[in-house]
Amino acid sequence: MKKLTSLALVLLLVLSLVTFVACDPADTPSAEEPKVVRISTTTSVNDSGLMAYLQPYFEADTGYKWEIASAGTGAAIKSAKYGNADVILVHSKSQEEAFVADGFGRVVEGYSAERISFMYNYFVLVGPTADPAGAKNATGVKAAFSSIASGSHTFISRGDKSGTHTAELKLWDSALGLTNDPATSATYDWYVSAGQGMGACLTMANEQGAYCLTDKATFLSMKNHAEGDKLPGLSILFEQDDAMKNTYSMIAVNPNAPFIDSVTGEALPEGTVTIDTEAANVFINWMTSTRASELIAQYGVEQYGQALFTVM
Amino acid sequence: MVIGQDPMLQNIVKTTLEMAFTSSILALLFGVLIGLVVAYNNFPGKKVVVVILRTLMGLPPVVVGIVVFILFSGTGPFGHLKLIYSVELMIVAQVVLITPIVAGMTETSLTPIVDRMRPTVKGLGLSVPKKFFLVLNEGKYQLIAVYLFAFARAISEVGAIQIVGGNILNKTRTMTTAIALNYNTGDFALAVALGIILLAIALGVNLVAGLLQMGLKKRND
């Protein structure tokens, strides 16, 4: 028995050693620390695969590495307010303007404003191919949304204060009383507030035969999935209405902004937060360069037969 | 933030409690039965069964979530039951997750009791249900601890129930999935407040269980 116990102990020790070695980063710190730009962005930018596609080109061209933290637009902006990002890349105009108005933006040399809009795509209304609400033949996107509401057809809302959620709320008849605050918003049996990311909401719409507003990139990437069509029950019913334009902007973070403490919510004493303005400039200048514009315009053409973003 | 005045919050707390109590009690029933059978009987391959049970105790919730989702989604084998995105399916996923934990812990805590009691029970010549009842009665104190663990697991879980329940407002949103959502929306203060309520509920359940255990101990002394 004693032998067994010691054998078990030795085994445990070996196992933990193996784990330790495996976790040890293989690359020892090099003589020169790589320069890093910290980007706070939204899930839809990251989920579309655009950033992963651009990353190797950016890093080869500039010598900078980029670190992307992605969350809903609300959290992405909050994170920057805590001093966790050099630059933000989001798609919610009103929230971006508030961010700048609060003193968190910085005008990068060569640009006229803090908010640099550089590309756009369109949100699309997707739903069951049979289209019981007749959204396909609506005269405009607002009419399509009205027909969904008046027929009480199930609609899946992101419900997470994301850029997509904000855009969706603007498309409903204001008389419905739908807002981005779940505590005060009107509730309807047909209006499902999912509180999840784009992919999870599309999966839910597919399961329930429901309507959903989505960015085109995420929808196409799931439609044309390597494992096969992940959303066989859904089709694009309405697109290309001006009200569905989805503009992406970058804002460099002001190093002297009134950063706040993530725990107490109070102002941080000056000098607590270090923002790498140089890194933010490099990132913004590269993203607006001809080189990046060409790369963005090509993104999706090979895989989906159409570009997913249009450069401005 | 007062629960009594906020219907949304009331609904979240109600869903959480319904899900946590139902799933932990069901898992307790199944798990204790499995653990008891394994602890009581000596059969070939028992050691293998124990190792399997203990391995299943570490089942990753998201894996269970995805498997249950695939089984119960529209095209899955149980899709016709139309249970996807319901509290019922969240309970199914939780029972799958927690039953092995209860079974493993029951086996571990009852084995010494069984070994101690075996000669007596044999001498009395009792029927199988009576023997099992006797062992359970002896192991009450340990079983309360096992239940507490099952409940803690049920109320704190987020990965599996987010997938199969969908975090739908006023339907399948629980405290943990609401906290995860509040992180995504940047409402950290609300997330922390919900976390405090969650801890308070766990404390309440633990206090009740602790009193029960104290009562048992006194009676035995």
Short mmCIF file of C-alpha atoms in Angstrom, two decimals, chain A residues 27-155:
data_model
loop_
_atom_site.label_atom_id
_atom_site.label_comp_id
_atom_site.label_asym_id
_atom_site.label_seq_id
_atom_site.Cartn_x
_atom_site.Cartn_y
_atom_site.Cartn_z
CA ASP A 27 10.14 32.56 -26.05
CA THR A 28 12.47 34.06 -23.51
CA PRO A 29 12.24 37.84 -23.36
CA SER A 30 14.22 39.25 -26.25
CA ALA A 31 16.71 42.07 -25.86
CA GLU A 32 14.19 44.49 -27.33
CA GLU A 33 10.63 44.61 -25.99
CA PRO A 34 8.21 44.50 -28.91
CA LYS A 35 6.23 47.72 -29.28
CA VAL A 36 2.56 47.16 -28.60
CA VAL A 37 -0.63 49.02 -29.47
CA ARG A 38 -3.61 48.23 -27.24
CA ILE A 39 -6.90 48.23 -29.13
CA SER A 40 -10.32 48.03 -27.53
CA THR A 41 -12.89 46.89 -30.05
CA THR A 42 -16.32 45.30 -30.35
CA THR A 43 -17.15 41.65 -30.83
CA SER A 44 -18.63 42.22 -34.28
CA VAL A 45 -15.38 43.72 -35.59
CA ASN A 46 -13.43 40.84 -34.16
CA ASP A 47 -15.94 38.09 -35.07
CA SER A 48 -16.00 39.13 -38.72
CA GLY A 49 -12.37 37.97 -38.89
CA LEU A 50 -11.19 41.30 -40.32
CA MET A 51 -8.71 42.06 -37.55
CA ALA A 52 -7.14 38.60 -37.65
CA TYR A 53 -6.81 39.03 -41.43
CA LEU A 54 -5.12 42.45 -41.14
CA GLN A 55 -2.88 41.66 -38.17
CA PRO A 56 0.10 39.99 -39.96
CA TYR A 57 0.23 42.81 -42.54
CA PHE A 58 0.12 45.50 -39.84
CA GLU A 59 2.80 43.84 -37.74
CA ALA A 60 5.09 43.28 -40.73
CA ASP A 61 4.67 46.86 -41.98
CA THR A 62 5.05 48.73 -38.69
CA GLY A 63 7.04 46.50 -36.32
CA TYR A 64 4.25 46.95 -33.77
CA LYS A 65 2.26 44.11 -32.26
CA TRP A 66 -1.40 44.67 -31.57
CA GLU A 67 -3.33 43.47 -28.58
CA ILE A 68 -7.07 43.36 -29.14
CA ALA A 69 -9.61 43.23 -26.34
CA SER A 70 -13.09 42.71 -27.75
CA ALA A 71 -16.39 43.13 -25.93
CA GLY A 72 -19.72 44.83 -26.61
CA THR A 73 -19.39 48.50 -27.62
CA GLY A 74 -20.42 49.57 -24.10
CA ALA A 75 -17.70 47.51 -22.43
CA ALA A 76 -15.13 48.37 -25.12
CA ILE A 77 -15.59 52.07 -24.41
CA LYS A 78 -15.65 51.53 -20.62
CA SER A 79 -12.39 49.62 -20.86
CA ALA A 80 -10.78 52.61 -22.61
CA LYS A 81 -12.14 54.91 -19.87
CA TYR A 82 -10.27 52.76 -17.34
CA GLY A 83 -7.05 53.40 -19.28
CA ASN A 84 -6.82 49.92 -20.81
CA ALA A 85 -6.49 50.98 -24.45
CA ASP A 86 -4.45 53.32 -26.65
CA VAL A 87 -7.14 53.42 -29.31
CA ILE A 88 -10.74 52.27 -29.73
CA LEU A 89 -12.37 50.86 -32.89
CA VAL A 90 -16.16 50.79 -32.55
CA HIS A 91 -19.39 51.36 -34.48
CA SER A 92 -21.85 53.32 -32.40
CA LYS A 93 -21.91 57.01 -33.32
CA SER A 94 -23.78 58.29 -30.26
CA GLN A 95 -21.57 56.40 -27.82
CA GLU A 96 -18.43 57.55 -29.68
CA GLU A 97 -19.55 61.17 -29.55
CA ALA A 98 -20.19 60.90 -25.82
CA PHE A 99 -16.70 59.41 -25.37
CA VAL A 100 -15.17 62.40 -27.16
CA ALA A 101 -17.39 64.89 -25.34
CA ASP A 102 -16.19 63.45 -22.00
CA GLY A 103 -12.63 64.36 -22.99
CA PHE A 104 -11.32 60.89 -23.82
CA GLY A 105 -10.53 61.55 -27.49
CA ARG A 106 -7.39 63.03 -29.01
CA VAL A 107 -6.98 64.60 -32.44
CA VAL A 108 -4.24 62.74 -34.27
CA GLU A 109 -1.92 64.96 -36.30
CA GLY A 110 -3.17 65.24 -39.87
CA TYR A 111 -6.84 64.64 -38.99
CA SER A 112 -9.54 67.19 -38.37
CA ALA A 113 -11.48 65.46 -35.57
CA GLU A 114 -11.09 62.92 -32.77
CA ARG A 115 -13.52 60.48 -34.37
CA ILE A 116 -12.03 58.99 -37.54
CA SER A 117 -14.65 57.12 -39.57
CA PHE A 118 -12.84 54.92 -42.06
CA MET A 119 -15.10 52.12 -43.29
CA TYR A 120 -18.70 50.98 -43.32
CA ASN A 121 -20.95 48.10 -44.18
CA TYR A 122 -24.66 47.50 -43.91
CA PHE A 123 -26.69 45.77 -41.28
CA VAL A 124 -29.05 43.27 -42.83
CA LEU A 125 -32.44 42.02 -41.70
CA VAL A 126 -32.44 38.24 -41.74
CA GLY A 127 -35.31 35.89 -41.06
CA PRO A 128 -37.06 32.66 -42.05
CA THR A 129 -36.91 32.11 -45.79
CA ALA A 130 -40.73 31.79 -45.91
CA ASP A 131 -40.88 35.38 -44.53
CA PRO A 132 -44.32 35.33 -42.84
CA ALA A 133 -44.09 39.07 -42.12
CA GLY A 134 -43.52 39.91 -45.77
CA ALA A 135 -40.44 41.95 -44.85
CA LYS A 136 -38.85 41.22 -48.22
CA ASN A 137 -41.44 43.33 -50.06
CA ALA A 138 -41.53 46.22 -47.60
CA THR A 139 -41.00 49.71 -48.97
CA GLY A 140 -38.24 50.48 -46.47
CA VAL A 141 -36.50 48.96 -43.49
CA LYS A 142 -38.79 50.73 -41.01
CA ALA A 143 -41.84 49.34 -42.82
CA ALA A 144 -40.28 45.88 -42.65
CA PHE A 145 -39.78 46.24 -38.89
CA SER A 146 -43.36 47.50 -38.49
CA SER A 147 -44.73 44.44 -40.24
CA ILE A 148 -42.73 42.19 -37.88
CA ALA A 149 -44.14 44.03 -34.85
CA SER A 150 -47.74 44.24 -36.08
CA GLY A 151 -47.77 40.52 -36.94
CA SER A 152 -46.04 39.62 -33.62
CA HIS A 153 -43.41 37.58 -35.46
CA THR A 154 -40.58 36.47 -33.18
CA PHE A 155 -37.59 38.81 -33.30
#
